[in-house]
Amino acid sequence: MLWRSLRIPRFVPLLRVRSYARNHHDGPTRTTADALLASYRKHCSNPAFALVHASGVPVSPQLLEQALRSSATLQHEYDEWEPVATEPSLARALSRAQSLLASKHATSQPLPSDLPRSDIPTWALASLLSNSPETKTEAFVAHRLALAHHVAASRELAPLILVLAALPLIRLRMYAPLLGVVLRFVRSTKELENYHVALFLRALAQADPAPEIEPMFALILQLALDHDMELSGSTYLAVVNNRAASRAVGHLIELHMQKLCFAPNLALTRSLVRLFAENGSRKTAARYWHRIRQGEFYGQVPPYIWSEQFQSSTLDDYLKSFKDTKKANYYVRYLLKITAQSNQDANAYGVLPMRPLLPSSDGLSPRAWLKVLSTAAVDRRMPTDRLLALYRQGRQGLIGPVHALVARFLVIKSLLRRWELNEVAPLLTEALTQKDLFDTTQLTVAIEALTMLDRPDVALHLLQHFHQPGPTLPHLAQIDVRTVNTFMIALLRIGRPDAVFYIWDTLPALFPAVEPDSVSLAILLKTARFARKCEGALQVALADFGLRHLLPRRRHRPAPAADPLSRKNAMDGLERLLGDGAPATGFWRGERAGVVALRLVWRVLVGNWPTLAAVRSPVHAVRRNAASQALAPVADFLHSASLSSRDGAADGGPFGPGSGSGGGEGGTRSGPVVPVDEDGRTYFGIGPHDVMFRALLDLLADEDCAGQIPRVLAWMRHLRVRPSRETLAVALVYWGEVSLGGPLIERWKGEGRSGYGRLEKWMSRWVGRRNMPRREETQRALSRVKWFREMGRYGEGREKVELQLNEDASGS
């Protein structure tokens, strides 16, 4: 197996006469609006581009007169929009633009709504977007203005508008509006050139690592691959070095380089080793690592690559690709063997070895041993006693507390996956004595372990400790969205959905620097689903008999604006909630949690992407829920006819009143939808993700809204979200309960003409037959649904584990 991994035929493409790859160490320069305009000016020949004011700086009179003469721009049009273009503040520029539009069309509609197109000149809009927004609201309004702009008159400047609109969205982590800009960009294929794609990728590579960024990389790289657009080595490197890049992004880059006969340099080759190794693609990582060992890359071979330090560091990156402890152990022994053999042959002939030096045979470096330990930690086949023995055997040779802390948390994380909580407690006690050395990942694992050990109060104190600044230096660990997400999912696993709902409602006060992402929304939807297990016996009995409509439902009214909650009050409230032993009720904001969660996800999705309100369901159900399967076939037929006439479920659809057809592109019947919660919070950072939509499908089925599953799948297709086989299998399992009629009705309809067969054909046209769920995914989906429906109250029946902590270790 090891020899085969190194004997893969190496692809060494023909080099171009003009090569972009050089062995540079500096990363790509940060793209700003001014730098973007300067780079665009080198390629753009449109005379109207000379009218663009960079950051409100006026254009010189000579260039202005020449541009007005050559671009056929009327002088009075320039005089009319020149105050907007030269305004240095984006807020005042938007206000001036709104006043001009209102006076021209005798209306005072806000900018995010249906704007009249082709009213703002392209050069004026580009000047307006070159200003940096101060708030997310300004960036959101500017991006809506860019999407509403009509580009038929100046197609060469259309990509500039989109890239300028994307820059502040990337900086402010507004991934939902950013996806709308990316979708518009990839659909504007007639206006795009090579440098447009390169500039957009360089700008997107500046984004903070987030799961929402990866599909955007894939969309733009697929566009470049389909249209044979050339990219430079610095563009490749910028994309690969972003932690959001996945194995799929790496394979797209590989395909693009092979199609254009592009040879990567040393910096890009090493980055590809790290990318494929961290994502588990061992053979591909081995191919690029072998190139580095043999010096087979484009450019001059620097002498430092033969040093032991460089080769050890590259080996550390490659060892991340091993997920089997046995294979990793054999591979390390093989490397030590060939290194010793190489050194002996060199000493016998009195010459220096040409093969690069690897760690000596006396033992592994601490970093290499940590990679072996991490491989053993993720290997489920490794017995727990052997994992602990490996940890105790190797920790004696670690130098310094940092490496020992890393090893300890690798074992703690593995034990949490195995539910070996008795072994976690002593290791966690030792680790908390060195909490000031924690990084963000270690803090996240410590929060998860404390919560799983039924000490969420201690986990909250630890979060408070790291939220406060250190006495001398700031803490190494920072509370980010991953830490909060881990805390919420651990609270759900111990049966505290009420605490999860409280954290969601008070997140701006608890952790002001943290904003929810798609994973946060998926956790919230799962919590609302599991909260049904906390409902009382009366609610469950009424639901079993199909009388859920008898339950009291409070009609939603917008809550009055209240004073902002202070962080101290929010922390005190959460501490009291965690210390209270009362069981959770399954309600949220005075209503059933599922109803509130569905209303929230409607605001998030349709508010961020208004075009989703006009997307229709491809097929319709024959019954409302799975509990009504015992109805007569004639009743199913009549029910399906009634559902086909109105695209929604009972009570105006699952996402709130007016969510059915007829909402138009701007929103529902009651007006445009904006991504704002009841308390005024915005959710610009939540992008569409496969896991989030799978949680939405689960919640829809449990809330008797399985008839909306095809519509949600149509949303995924509209937003270019690639579904996994697991998501499609879950959708088909739920859809079969509400789409298959009686045997007589199905025989009358014919094979494949039922609602289930039509949705299956629609899925096949969407993702292809190869990506449809197989029997294994369908069986897992059936088992998953059965497990949830037969389980009791979530979090009960767990073994209590004693955890001995002192005050200094707990952070109180």
Coordinates of C-alpha atoms in Angstrom, one line a residue, residues 26 246 569 629 666 689 804:
D26 CA 5.2 36.5 0.3
S246 CA -11.8 21.8 0.6
N569 CA -27.7 40.5 32.9
Q629 CA -51.9 7.4 6.0
G666 CA -40.0 40.9 -3.4
H689 CA -25.4 24.7 3.5
Q804 CA -13.1 17.2 40.8

